[in-house]
Amino acid sequence: MPGLLVSAEPGPGGGVVRFARSELCVRVTVGGAVFWAWDGAAPLPSYALRDAGPEPDPRARLEPDTNGGWQVVSERLRFVVSRHGAVELRTPGGVLLRRELPPRWWEPVEGGAARWVQRSEVPADARFFGLGGRAGGPRLREGAYGLWNTDPGGRFGPGDDPLYLTMPVQVVVSDAGTHLVFHDNSWSGRVTLREGEEGSGSGHDRPGTCEVRMDGGPLRCWVVAGTPARVLQGWTALTGAPALPPSWALGPQHARWGFGSEQEVRRIVKGYRERGLPLSVLHLDIDHYDAHQVFTVDRERFPDLPRLAKELREEGVRLVSIVDPAVRAAAGNAVFDGGLAVGAEGAFVRDPQGSPVLGEVWPGECVYPDFTDPLVREWWGGLYEERLGQGFAGVWHDMNEPVSFSAFGDPSLPRSARHALEGRGGDHREAHNVYALAMARAGYEGLRRLRPDERPFLFSRSGWAGMQRYGGTWSGDVATGWPGLRASLALVLGLGLCGVPYSGPDVGGFDGSPSPELYLRWFQLGAYMPLFRTHAAIDAGRREPWEFGPEVLAHAGRALAERERLHPYFVTLAQLARLTGAPYVRPLWWGASGDRELRDCEDAFLLGDALLVAPVLEEGTDRRPVRLPRGRWYDTATGRAYEGPGQVVVDAPLSRVPVLARAGAVIPVRGEDGRLELEVWAPPAGRTGGGLVVRDMGDGWATAEVERYTSRLTAGRVVVERDGEEERVTCPVRVRGLADPAQR
């Protein structure tokens, strides 16, 4: 343990506090984030941070406190260090957000690393969120959560942990406020949570606790505090703005492992077109490869893929290709041979004796590119030229935890495998969790070099903190069933709070055959997710809407039509996510984190600020309760108004899921003529509303202009203004929520 306090040395943004056996560095940065680290750990090197990280705030100084310790007071946090090495994070007014108890280390055995544990206390009413993609969330219950990206090896549900994408990122919400804590350490570890208990009459609360236990690596941490919006904005400032998906990637997408041939691809697209269903993207899985080898094409099944891609694009459908990291280890395989020639030692991960590590994946015996080497990233990024040449418009990274099929043990690379780690050198214990993040960087930067005028489209099954800089993610192989449907929502909400706003589930589930009702309810949920994609395994039932009968087809068509109508709103949310870090899909407590009822609500979500979506997550449901935040909310199907906060019961017929609009909201939608239109929900008398609009600037790099609209009810008439001027509203306005058409 650190021992007793010995001395302190103020410095820029904070300083160094020395103890008998350790020293603690504290730094408040420009923007309000606070960094602290033990025993000389610095913010860099880091795979999570954007560039070099923020500068110290010169206004913050280390100074003695009244209890014999030291403190740093910033605009948003008061950071207090005790004489024994405990750390308290308080609001500027002194309210406790988090207490970090003195950490403990274990001396490493020969050839090992120093393990450590950090135990924290939070207010009794606090709720935990985050930690990456967790099927049991979004609120994280008591229990242990693994920090090791893992292919579960089958179809997962809410009880399975860890999954493909873990992050040591916690978001904690309590009456005292919201804060995000990030332990910048990519080693394997475990987070154990216990919720607190408030005293019933005695006044003695039991705090909630969080224990972070790591198998090695530095003990360093970042914290951002404030409102949820400010927390995500600060987190994005640290780790980088989310990549902006092309406009077409916000449309409906269809995938399947096992399309198998050009004829089947054409049949699927024709099926959508004949039924008047919109389709923006179709994905090709590993079965389009030659013997499952990456960057190849099976010429018998797809004799002229560029022509197919060109003809589909003329119909408004783009092709996206799966890309796996594993490379078949066979002489004559162009990717393998090319990788051996990269640098002095080749491109592939090696064992301690210097030989390439071999694993078993879809093509057979494979080697793995070392994406923690800049030379390898540059080489790999150049290989995407082959994908673009085949006509693909984007890529989908899979199997990149990384995975090696094995009969026992961890289905990944040996922990002794050697990696470059940007020239520092190290082994797979440190590199495993950032492997997919570095692969995403290689792909994104390669696509930018190859097509500099187009925004890359990339999403990845695995990743780590900061992956939003390169693209999004999806659920992975979620089990088909009602629990899998619920897990789909949990994953998207949790990832958004960790800074990854673009994600979505395998609509319908990855395995088996969903019932018509389950498929439809999943489809309706997916229509409001950032990534709206059906997907299934090669041995699973079909996922095309017409395979489930005429009633499901009709209702699915309505969901698709609504997604297309809301396309301008999704474009706006994507741009705002890039500018502010705010996820498209938000928990109900996003604007009211002090509302305890909302903190415990997990079966509904906000889509931006304007819409509340209440998906149906249970079989046989045609009515469901909905917890409302404060304010007036309109049922968008019936126009009925409800007042929050509180709970209401609304209709949820098979034809739709309940969606409620915030009174006063200004929502950009696609009008019947295809042009931009503003849908305005009438504000109550005496209140104002509004909304932000970012127009579709195409799929290049044009600077987005944020248009700010307000709405108010004046003399019985709804007035909409842009930047305070009614004359600046140049697109059609449709007012909803008023009984008298003359008032619109």
XYZ file of C-alpha atoms in Angstrom:
744
model
C 0.000 0.000 0.000
C 1.162 3.611 -0.412
C 1.950 4.212 3.248
C 1.849 7.579 4.992
C 2.079 10.918 3.240
C 5.618 12.295 3.100
C 5.566 15.389 0.897
C 3.924 17.130 -2.024
C 5.180 19.080 -5.020
C 2.758 21.377 -6.856
C 2.953 21.463 -10.652
C 0.913 22.457 -13.719
C -2.723 21.510 -13.199
C -1.964 19.737 -9.918
C 1.224 18.089 -8.757
C 2.801 15.021 -7.152
C 1.934 13.695 -3.689
C 4.578 11.371 -2.230
C 3.950 8.580 0.245
C 6.296 6.225 2.053
C 6.172 3.584 -0.706
C 4.457 5.239 -3.673
C 3.728 8.540 -5.324
C 0.540 9.922 -6.818
C 0.412 12.309 -9.774
C -2.683 14.520 -10.058
C -3.502 16.711 -13.052
C -6.585 18.746 -13.909
C -6.755 19.337 -17.652
C -8.218 22.018 -19.863
C -11.846 21.004 -20.313
C -12.232 19.734 -16.751
C -11.123 16.086 -16.939
C -8.928 14.953 -14.054
C -6.057 12.486 -14.442
C -4.346 10.673 -11.610
C -1.801 7.902 -11.624
C 0.455 6.003 -9.259
C 4.184 5.330 -9.372
C 5.180 7.397 -12.376
C 2.447 6.307 -14.805
C 1.753 9.040 -17.352
C -1.197 9.721 -19.689
C 0.891 8.453 -22.616
C 1.384 6.041 -24.233
C -2.325 5.260 -24.521
C -4.459 3.572 -27.159
C -7.543 5.364 -25.841
C -6.517 8.996 -25.936
C -6.859 11.265 -28.935
C -3.467 12.550 -30.028
C -1.408 13.671 -27.028
C -4.334 14.267 -24.702
C -5.430 17.585 -23.182
C -3.099 20.185 -21.675
C -2.959 20.865 -17.903
C -5.234 23.626 -16.647
C -2.886 26.320 -15.290
C -5.606 27.613 -12.979
C -5.671 24.392 -10.930
C -3.082 24.110 -8.151
C -2.205 21.509 -5.537
C -2.740 22.960 -2.074
C -2.986 21.674 1.525
C -6.437 20.818 2.846
C -7.725 21.127 6.404
C -7.337 17.406 7.242
C -3.604 17.106 6.732
C -3.842 15.990 3.100
C -3.777 17.820 -0.207
C -6.385 18.909 -2.709
C -6.840 20.323 -6.205
C -9.917 22.442 -6.821
C -11.149 22.792 -10.394
C -14.210 24.264 -12.029
C -16.083 20.924 -11.949
C -14.351 18.764 -9.340
C -12.625 18.948 -6.024
C -9.929 16.254 -5.823
C -8.846 15.453 -2.243
C -5.890 13.202 -1.292
C -5.744 11.863 2.264
C -2.636 11.198 4.378
C -2.964 7.437 3.696
C -3.444 7.599 -0.076
C -7.231 7.615 -0.326
C -8.705 9.901 -2.984
C -12.057 11.677 -2.856
C -13.849 13.157 -5.842
C -16.286 15.842 -4.761
C -18.423 18.434 -6.484
C -17.182 22.043 -6.158
C -19.759 22.349 -3.384
C -18.221 19.452 -1.474
C -20.738 16.664 -2.196
C -19.022 13.272 -2.456
C -19.157 11.567 -5.867
C -16.597 8.811 -5.313
C -14.006 7.723 -2.762
C -10.999 5.717 -3.957
C -9.478 3.744 -1.097
C -5.688 3.333 -0.969
C -4.697 0.900 -3.731
C -2.847 -2.367 -3.184
C -0.136 -3.975 -5.307
C 1.373 -7.453 -5.329
C 5.065 -7.742 -6.071
C 5.574 -9.534 -9.400
C 7.045 -13.015 -9.503
C 9.939 -13.565 -11.912
C 8.828 -12.743 -15.447
C 5.442 -11.531 -14.231
C 3.762 -8.168 -13.792
C 2.636 -6.210 -10.756
C -1.030 -6.930 -10.117
C -3.121 -4.307 -8.408
C -6.573 -3.681 -6.983
C -8.419 -0.401 -6.512
C -11.547 -0.349 -4.356
C -13.978 2.557 -4.537
C -17.093 3.708 -2.729
C -19.984 5.639 -4.267
C -23.201 7.065 -2.757
C -25.791 4.522 -1.623
C -28.254 5.608 -4.307
C -25.736 5.333 -7.180
C -26.301 3.172 -10.251
C -23.526 1.753 -12.430
C -23.498 1.722 -16.252
C -20.963 1.109 -18.994
C -17.985 -1.312 -19.060
C -18.435 -1.672 -22.842
C -20.876 -4.128 -24.364
C -22.747 -5.950 -21.573
C -25.775 -8.097 -22.322
C -27.124 -7.806 -18.785
C -27.301 -4.003 -18.724
C -27.709 -1.214 -19.267
C -27.790 -0.825 -15.485
C -25.059 -3.093 -14.150
C -26.168 -5.222 -11.226
C -24.062 -6.606 -8.417
C -21.485 -9.103 -9.602
C -18.174 -9.481 -11.395
C -17.554 -8.281 -14.968
C -14.571 -9.499 -16.972
C -12.216 -7.166 -18.842
C -11.021 -9.493 -21.615
C -12.571 -9.271 -25.096
C -14.084 -12.694 -25.691
C -15.941 -14.561 -28.386
C -18.458 -16.491 -26.247
C -18.252 -19.287 -28.795
C -21.972 -19.502 -29.342
C -25.139 -17.494 -29.057
C -25.137 -15.289 -25.981
C -27.853 -13.902 -23.772
C -28.146 -11.590 -20.742
C -26.283 -13.982 -18.402
C -23.129 -14.274 -20.511
C -20.030 -12.243 -19.641
C -17.564 -11.099 -20.873
C -18.426 -10.578 -24.521
C -16.650 -9.170 -27.562
C -16.094 -5.588 -26.459
C -15.063 -4.773 -22.902
C -13.892 -1.399 -21.606
C -12.767 -0.262 -18.142
C -15.180 2.688 -18.470
C -17.787 3.212 -15.729
C -20.583 5.752 -15.760
C -21.982 6.307 -12.262
C -25.246 8.186 -11.710
C -26.420 9.326 -8.283
C -28.279 12.189 -6.652
C -24.884 13.881 -6.226
C -24.325 13.931 -9.980
C -22.944 11.910 -12.874
C -19.323 10.953 -13.404
C -17.325 8.731 -15.750
C -14.229 6.872 -14.557
C -11.781 5.278 -16.991
C -8.919 3.061 -15.818
C -6.517 3.358 -18.751
C -5.149 -0.171 -18.634
C -5.611 -2.743 -21.406
C -4.571 -5.820 -19.395
C -7.031 -8.483 -18.353
C -8.959 -7.696 -15.221
C -12.227 -7.850 -13.361
C -14.648 -5.234 -12.058
C -16.801 -6.269 -9.105
C -19.803 -4.095 -8.285
C -22.055 -3.947 -5.241
C -24.977 -1.569 -4.996
C -25.417 0.440 -1.837
C -28.275 0.525 0.647
C -29.836 3.622 2.102
C -30.531 3.600 5.808
C -34.194 3.154 6.692
C -34.680 5.623 9.509
C -31.259 5.059 11.063
C -29.556 7.446 8.711
C -26.660 5.045 8.156
C -26.203 4.336 4.462
C -24.103 1.512 3.090
C -22.193 2.908 0.127
C -22.017 1.148 -3.179
C -18.632 -0.326 -3.984
C -16.564 -0.966 -7.073
C -13.414 -3.061 -7.097
C -11.122 -2.953 -10.138
C -8.563 -5.775 -10.133
C -5.973 -5.885 -12.924
C -3.397 -8.551 -13.765
C -0.729 -5.976 -14.642
C -0.135 -2.639 -16.266
C -0.314 0.910 -14.908
C -2.719 2.191 -12.284
C -3.857 5.383 -13.964
C -7.280 6.882 -14.208
C -9.346 9.649 -15.778
C -12.570 11.098 -14.417
C -15.099 13.444 -16.025
C -18.020 14.840 -14.035
C -21.111 16.915 -14.717
C -24.430 16.382 -16.455
C -24.624 13.263 -18.649
C -24.274 15.442 -21.752
C -21.225 17.205 -20.336
C -19.679 13.902 -19.243
C -19.927 12.407 -22.742
C -18.662 15.629 -24.274
C -15.637 15.543 -21.975
C -15.047 11.854 -22.673
C -15.163 12.498 -26.411
C -12.703 15.377 -26.028
C -10.314 12.903 -24.392
C -10.729 9.945 -26.726
C -11.769 11.500 -30.026
C -14.893 12.380 -31.971
C -16.960 9.498 -33.356
C -16.434 8.697 -37.017
C -19.321 10.013 -39.061
C -21.059 7.219 -40.990
C -22.046 7.922 -44.589
C -25.661 8.937 -45.010
C -26.520 5.608 -46.663
C -25.254 3.708 -43.589
C -28.164 5.210 -41.635
C -30.631 3.331 -43.836
C -31.957 -0.254 -43.558
C -29.345 -2.998 -43.990
C -29.585 -6.742 -44.600
C -27.010 -9.453 -43.985
C -26.711 -13.214 -43.764
C -23.926 -15.710 -43.384
C -24.765 -17.902 -46.339
C -26.129 -15.820 -49.233
C -23.787 -18.064 -51.179
C -24.024 -16.706 -54.705
C -24.677 -13.724 -56.948
C -28.067 -15.210 -57.826
C -29.117 -15.272 -54.170
C -27.971 -11.691 -53.636
C -30.029 -10.558 -56.623
C -33.024 -12.535 -55.377
C -32.914 -10.795 -51.987
C -32.611 -7.301 -53.471
C -35.407 -8.080 -55.938
C -37.565 -9.262 -53.043
C -37.219 -5.906 -51.318
C -37.878 -3.968 -54.494
C -40.926 -5.987 -55.595
C -42.549 -5.427 -52.216
C -41.761 -1.723 -52.123
C -39.428 -2.095 -49.149
C -36.453 0.265 -48.830
C -32.976 -1.288 -48.628
C -29.752 0.683 -48.387
C -27.029 -1.902 -47.757
C -26.460 -5.622 -48.263
C -23.581 -7.399 -46.484
C -21.523 -10.329 -47.752
C -20.192 -12.738 -45.114
C -17.246 -15.170 -45.290
C -19.004 -17.472 -47.756
C -18.245 -15.033 -50.605
C -14.501 -15.595 -50.083
C -12.394 -18.177 -51.896
C -12.006 -20.910 -49.264
C -12.716 -18.318 -46.548
C -9.465 -16.451 -47.283
C -9.570 -12.718 -46.586
C -9.281 -10.325 -49.558
C -10.374 -12.955 -52.090
C -13.562 -13.775 -54.026
C -15.080 -17.131 -54.948
C -15.189 -16.672 -58.735
C -17.603 -19.545 -59.270
C -20.267 -18.107 -57.005
C -19.480 -14.448 -57.779
C -18.032 -14.410 -61.301
C -18.122 -10.605 -61.684
C -18.474 -8.954 -58.287
C -17.586 -5.413 -59.477
C -20.395 -5.553 -62.043
C -22.840 -6.824 -59.426
C -21.839 -4.047 -57.027
C -22.186 -1.402 -59.757
C -25.644 -2.571 -60.785
C -26.862 -2.754 -57.190
C -25.535 0.728 -56.465
C -27.517 2.030 -59.430
C -30.567 0.626 -57.609
C -29.530 2.421 -54.404
C -28.051 -0.636 -52.652
C -24.405 -0.728 -51.543
C -22.357 -3.820 -50.725
C -20.378 -4.151 -47.492
C -17.708 -6.829 -47.028
C -16.738 -8.783 -43.955
C -12.989 -8.645 -43.170
C -11.352 -11.050 -40.711
C -7.805 -10.533 -39.381
C -6.669 -14.168 -39.619
C -4.565 -14.908 -42.734
C -4.200 -18.418 -44.067
C -0.606 -19.529 -43.474
C 0.136 -20.982 -46.893
C 2.809 -20.099 -49.429
C 1.149 -18.724 -52.544
C -1.506 -16.895 -50.544
C -0.793 -13.322 -51.624
C -1.720 -11.772 -48.265
C 0.458 -14.241 -46.343
C 3.404 -13.806 -48.678
C 3.031 -10.027 -48.598
C 2.885 -9.985 -44.816
C 6.134 -11.923 -44.510
C 7.885 -9.140 -46.448
C 6.746 -6.291 -44.140
C 9.565 -4.761 -42.125
C 12.477 -6.741 -40.753
C 10.452 -9.486 -39.079
C 7.234 -9.625 -41.085
C 3.734 -8.476 -40.238
C 2.540 -11.312 -38.019
C 2.362 -11.819 -34.263
C 5.247 -14.017 -33.095
C 5.965 -16.325 -30.193
C 8.884 -15.721 -27.773
C 11.154 -17.773 -30.041
C 10.425 -15.508 -33.025
C 8.150 -17.793 -35.053
C 4.689 -16.642 -36.225
C 1.908 -17.697 -33.858
C -0.448 -20.144 -35.566
C -4.151 -20.445 -34.874
C -7.121 -22.236 -36.370
C -9.796 -20.066 -37.971
C -12.185 -20.397 -40.934
C -9.486 -20.784 -43.644
C -7.589 -23.377 -41.584
C -4.158 -22.761 -40.085
C -3.687 -18.996 -39.835
C -1.348 -16.231 -38.730
C -2.372 -12.879 -37.238
C -1.206 -9.403 -38.295
C 0.270 -7.384 -35.430
C -1.822 -4.234 -35.686
C 0.097 -2.639 -32.797
C 2.933 -2.080 -35.314
C 2.516 1.106 -37.443
C 4.177 -0.564 -40.439
C 1.682 -3.420 -40.267
C -1.258 -1.032 -40.030
C -0.071 0.795 -43.124
C 0.401 -2.483 -45.044
C -2.986 -3.855 -43.967
C -4.788 -0.605 -44.759
C -3.440 -0.789 -48.294
C -5.037 -4.213 -48.772
C -8.495 -2.609 -48.666
C -7.829 -1.410 -52.204
C -8.813 -4.936 -53.286
C -12.168 -4.586 -51.473
C -12.847 -1.204 -53.056
C -11.896 -2.621 -56.428
C -14.524 -5.336 -55.988
C -17.106 -2.579 -55.545
C -17.579 -2.718 -51.790
C -18.599 0.545 -50.138
C -17.647 -0.393 -46.576
C -16.208 -3.084 -44.320
C -17.318 -5.094 -41.340
C -14.574 -6.435 -39.046
C -15.250 -9.803 -37.455
C -13.378 -12.443 -35.404
C -10.988 -9.750 -34.174
C -10.938 -10.326 -30.412
C -8.799 -12.069 -31.908
C -10.208 -15.600 -32.152
C -8.475 -18.929 -32.577
C -10.634 -22.038 -32.461
C -9.285 -24.267 -29.712
C -10.423 -27.363 -27.902
C -9.625 -25.929 -24.472
C -8.492 -22.730 -22.775
C -8.947 -19.170 -23.988
C -10.055 -19.106 -27.659
C -7.465 -16.483 -28.552
C -3.702 -16.122 -28.931
C -1.289 -17.339 -26.237
C -0.651 -14.664 -23.640
C 3.068 -15.089 -24.273
C 2.666 -13.998 -27.934
C 4.845 -10.985 -28.746
C 3.539 -7.641 -30.068
C 5.255 -4.429 -31.182
C 3.040 -2.130 -29.070
C 4.183 0.925 -31.051
C 7.839 -0.014 -30.597
C 7.744 -0.554 -26.824
C 7.399 -4.309 -27.162
C 5.220 -6.502 -24.977
C 3.027 -9.540 -25.001
C -0.573 -10.507 -25.635
C -1.608 -9.805 -22.044
C -1.330 -6.096 -22.834
C -2.182 -6.220 -26.545
C -5.259 -8.482 -26.543
C -7.912 -5.925 -25.628
C -6.587 -3.284 -28.051
C -6.038 -5.694 -30.965
C -9.378 -4.942 -32.642
C -9.037 -1.211 -31.911
C -5.688 -1.167 -33.739
C -7.186 -3.204 -36.597
C -10.011 -0.673 -36.907
C -7.438 2.097 -37.055
C -5.565 0.269 -39.828
C -8.756 -0.182 -41.860
C -10.072 3.335 -41.317
C -6.798 5.036 -42.157
C -6.336 2.784 -45.183
C -9.790 3.647 -46.515
C -9.130 7.342 -45.984
C -5.911 7.127 -47.974
C -7.543 5.133 -50.766
C -10.727 7.208 -51.038
C -9.884 10.579 -49.465
C -13.078 12.242 -50.684
C -15.414 9.703 -49.045
C -16.199 9.036 -45.415
C -15.213 5.443 -44.573
C -17.855 3.019 -43.347
C -16.411 0.553 -40.863
C -17.827 -1.290 -37.895
C -16.155 -3.897 -35.752
C -17.244 -6.756 -33.508
C -14.506 -6.061 -30.958
C -12.731 -2.936 -29.797
C -11.715 -0.839 -26.818
C -11.963 2.675 -25.439
C -11.623 5.193 -28.258
C -12.861 2.878 -31.018
C -15.503 5.425 -32.001
C -12.743 7.344 -33.827
C -12.758 4.646 -36.508
C -16.371 3.466 -36.637
C -19.046 1.581 -34.752
C -19.910 -1.906 -33.620
C -22.779 -4.366 -33.412
C -24.099 -6.905 -30.947
C -22.327 -9.966 -32.283
C -24.033 -13.347 -32.172
C -26.974 -12.564 -29.910
C -29.224 -15.547 -29.193
C -32.636 -15.682 -30.836
C -35.232 -15.346 -28.109
C -36.948 -12.701 -26.016
C -33.943 -12.452 -23.639
C -31.743 -11.776 -26.686
C -34.088 -8.994 -27.763
C -33.754 -7.374 -24.338
C -29.968 -7.810 -24.449
C -29.919 -5.994 -27.802
C -31.223 -2.816 -26.210
C -28.872 -3.151 -23.218
C -25.826 -3.385 -25.475
C -26.647 -0.305 -27.546
C -27.410 1.832 -24.481
C -24.279 0.712 -22.631
C -21.974 1.251 -25.595
C -23.392 4.726 -26.191
C -22.517 5.691 -22.615
C -18.952 4.480 -23.270
C -18.618 6.843 -26.216
C -19.572 4.490 -29.084
C -22.797 5.986 -30.488
C -23.169 3.895 -33.688
C -24.229 0.309 -32.971
C -27.129 -2.096 -33.333
C -28.128 -5.740 -32.911
C -28.564 -8.684 -35.247
C -32.274 -8.090 -35.858
C -34.075 -11.380 -35.358
C -31.150 -12.904 -33.462
C -28.195 -14.763 -34.926
C -29.315 -18.367 -34.530
C -32.481 -20.413 -34.895
C -35.819 -19.208 -36.212
C -37.680 -16.455 -34.371
C -41.427 -16.598 -34.144
C -43.229 -14.067 -36.346
C -44.048 -11.981 -33.266
C -40.471 -12.003 -31.951
C -39.057 -11.148 -35.370
C -41.452 -8.236 -35.774
C -40.784 -6.803 -32.317
C -37.039 -7.067 -32.960
C -37.482 -5.408 -36.341
C -39.466 -2.586 -34.766
C -36.741 -2.043 -32.157
C -34.043 -2.141 -34.853
C -35.800 0.570 -36.841
C -34.879 3.042 -34.072
C -31.288 1.825 -33.586
C -28.350 3.658 -35.232
C -27.256 0.492 -37.091
C -30.436 -1.141 -38.417
C -29.365 -4.539 -39.771
C -30.931 -7.973 -39.996
C -28.410 -10.811 -39.776
C -28.349 -14.560 -39.125
C -26.149 -17.641 -39.176
C -25.808 -19.972 -42.132
C -27.902 -22.635 -40.409
C -30.547 -20.231 -39.058
C -33.971 -19.458 -40.457
C -34.513 -16.671 -42.962
C -34.659 -13.023 -41.885
C -36.366 -11.361 -44.862
C -39.621 -9.672 -43.745
C -41.744 -11.545 -46.282
C -40.736 -14.916 -44.826
C -43.013 -14.383 -41.808
C -46.373 -13.972 -43.486
C -48.395 -11.056 -44.876
C -49.253 -9.491 -41.515
C -45.620 -9.279 -40.365
C -44.616 -8.044 -43.822
C -47.144 -5.216 -43.656
C -46.065 -4.152 -40.158
C -42.359 -4.443 -41.000
C -42.997 -2.289 -44.058
C -44.424 0.410 -41.790
C -41.318 0.252 -39.589
C -39.102 0.590 -42.657
C -41.153 3.510 -43.943
C -40.867 5.270 -40.580
C -37.099 4.722 -40.535
C -36.870 6.305 -43.979
C -39.102 9.185 -42.871
C -36.799 9.792 -39.882
C -33.633 9.607 -41.981
C -32.944 13.382 -41.674
C -33.264 13.035 -37.902
C -30.688 10.201 -37.886
C -28.380 12.346 -40.041
C -28.722 15.116 -37.458
C -28.067 12.736 -34.551
C -24.967 11.390 -36.294
C -23.576 14.890 -36.762
C -24.393 15.878 -33.181
C -22.695 12.719 -31.901
C -19.549 13.762 -33.745
C -19.746 17.317 -32.421
C -20.754 16.608 -28.812
C -20.288 12.887 -28.096
C -23.985 12.492 -27.273
C -25.219 9.032 -28.369
C -28.210 8.690 -30.662
C -29.802 6.217 -28.219
C -29.880 7.531 -24.642
C -31.215 6.275 -21.314
C -34.356 7.951 -20.053
C -32.357 9.671 -17.284
C -30.171 11.489 -19.831
C -31.728 14.881 -19.137
C -32.851 14.130 -15.577
C -30.176 12.056 -13.832
C -31.598 13.052 -10.454
C -34.830 11.127 -11.133
C -34.346 7.773 -9.402
C -37.278 6.163 -11.173
C -35.728 6.942 -14.545
C -32.334 5.590 -13.443
C -33.927 2.193 -12.907
C -35.901 2.187 -16.182
C -34.303 -0.173 -18.723
C -37.099 -1.034 -21.172
C -37.314 2.280 -23.057
C -34.935 4.898 -24.400
C -34.638 8.371 -25.826
C -33.768 8.757 -29.504
C -32.047 12.107 -29.393
C -33.870 14.677 -27.279
C -37.147 14.556 -29.174
C -38.435 10.966 -29.155
C -39.062 8.368 -26.470
C -39.214 4.820 -27.839
C -40.816 2.055 -25.763
C -40.095 -1.252 -27.542
C -42.081 -4.377 -26.796
C -39.749 -6.844 -25.092
C -42.205 -9.468 -23.864
C -44.298 -11.986 -25.766
C -48.010 -11.372 -26.167
C -47.892 -7.696 -25.219
C -50.340 -5.199 -26.714
C -50.232 -2.614 -23.900
C -47.286 -1.590 -21.809
C -46.330 0.883 -19.077
C -43.983 3.716 -20.002
C -42.053 5.844 -17.516
C -42.036 9.477 -18.678
C -39.481 12.187 -17.905
C -40.777 15.587 -16.872
C -42.829 17.522 -19.411
C -45.603 16.859 -21.912
C -45.281 13.899 -24.272
C -47.444 13.053 -27.294
C -48.182 9.556 -28.507
C -47.086 9.945 -32.135
C -49.671 7.417 -33.347
C -52.756 8.774 -31.569
C -51.756 12.360 -30.744
C -52.811 11.877 -27.130
C -50.848 14.010 -24.661
C -49.403 12.759 -21.359
C -47.769 14.722 -18.566
C -44.560 13.587 -16.919
C -42.885 12.728 -14.685
C -44.782 9.579 -13.981
C -45.884 6.303 -15.512
C -48.596 5.832 -18.110
C -49.970 2.795 -19.903
C -50.115 3.015 -23.681
C -51.288 0.798 -26.515
C -48.649 -1.349 -28.234
C -50.492 -3.232 -30.982
C -48.582 -5.648 -33.171
C -48.493 -2.997 -35.895
C -46.173 -0.634 -33.969
C -44.255 0.086 -30.803
C -45.100 3.139 -28.712
C -43.159 6.257 -29.665
C -43.753 9.522 -27.839
C -42.591 12.974 -28.913
C -41.515 15.693 -26.515
C -43.806 18.731 -26.600
C -42.176 21.587 -28.460
C -39.762 19.313 -30.320
C -38.675 20.297 -33.829
C -37.760 17.128 -35.719
C -36.310 17.004 -39.256
C -38.112 14.363 -41.335
C -38.418 13.361 -44.968
C -41.650 14.671 -46.440
C -43.862 12.818 -48.889
C -42.059 14.522 -51.753
C -38.694 13.352 -50.386
C -37.583 16.809 -49.308
C -36.721 18.001 -45.804
C -39.663 18.925 -43.619
C -39.893 20.050 -39.993
C -42.284 18.132 -37.769
C -43.170 20.270 -34.767
C -45.005 18.977 -31.718
C -46.997 21.768 -30.142
C -45.476 23.219 -26.970
C -47.769 23.860 -23.991
C -48.885 27.405 -23.386
C -46.211 29.421 -21.651
C -43.380 27.044 -22.578
C -40.990 26.893 -25.479
C -39.405 24.023 -27.311
C -37.004 23.521 -30.146
C -34.504 21.315 -31.856
C -31.309 21.160 -33.854
C -31.117 20.253 -37.532
C -28.064 19.302 -39.570
C -28.780 18.824 -43.254
C -27.398 15.931 -45.263
C -24.194 17.234 -46.847
C -23.487 14.059 -48.795
C -20.881 11.449 -47.958
C -17.810 13.647 -48.162
C -16.180 15.992 -45.668
C -18.226 19.169 -46.068
C -18.511 21.149 -42.838
C -21.877 20.672 -41.196
C -23.980 23.674 -40.239
C -26.111 23.286 -37.136
C -29.476 25.025 -37.530
C -31.169 25.971 -34.258
C -34.964 26.121 -34.163
C -37.357 27.221 -31.430
C -41.093 26.746 -31.081
C -43.670 28.525 -28.951
C -47.424 28.832 -28.675
C -48.479 32.450 -29.216
C -52.130 33.520 -29.308
C -53.142 29.953 -30.046
C -50.665 29.666 -32.926
C -47.437 27.647 -33.009
C -44.563 29.858 -34.114
C -41.328 28.280 -35.350
C -38.184 30.361 -35.679
C -34.622 29.750 -36.792
C -32.060 31.735 -34.817
C -34.881 33.930 -33.549
C -36.326 34.766 -36.962
C -39.482 33.223 -38.387
C -38.484 34.295 -41.898
C -35.373 32.078 -41.806
C -37.466 28.900 -41.734
C -37.234 27.900 -45.399
C -38.561 24.324 -45.403
C -42.151 23.180 -44.863
C -43.411 22.947 -41.277
C -46.029 20.479 -40.115
C -47.427 21.041 -36.624
C -48.797 18.099 -34.655
C -50.468 17.949 -31.283
C -53.034 20.724 -31.885
C -56.672 19.857 -32.194
C -57.564 22.933 -34.266
C -55.885 22.895 -37.733
C -56.213 26.688 -37.891
C -53.664 27.016 -35.081
C -50.929 25.237 -37.055
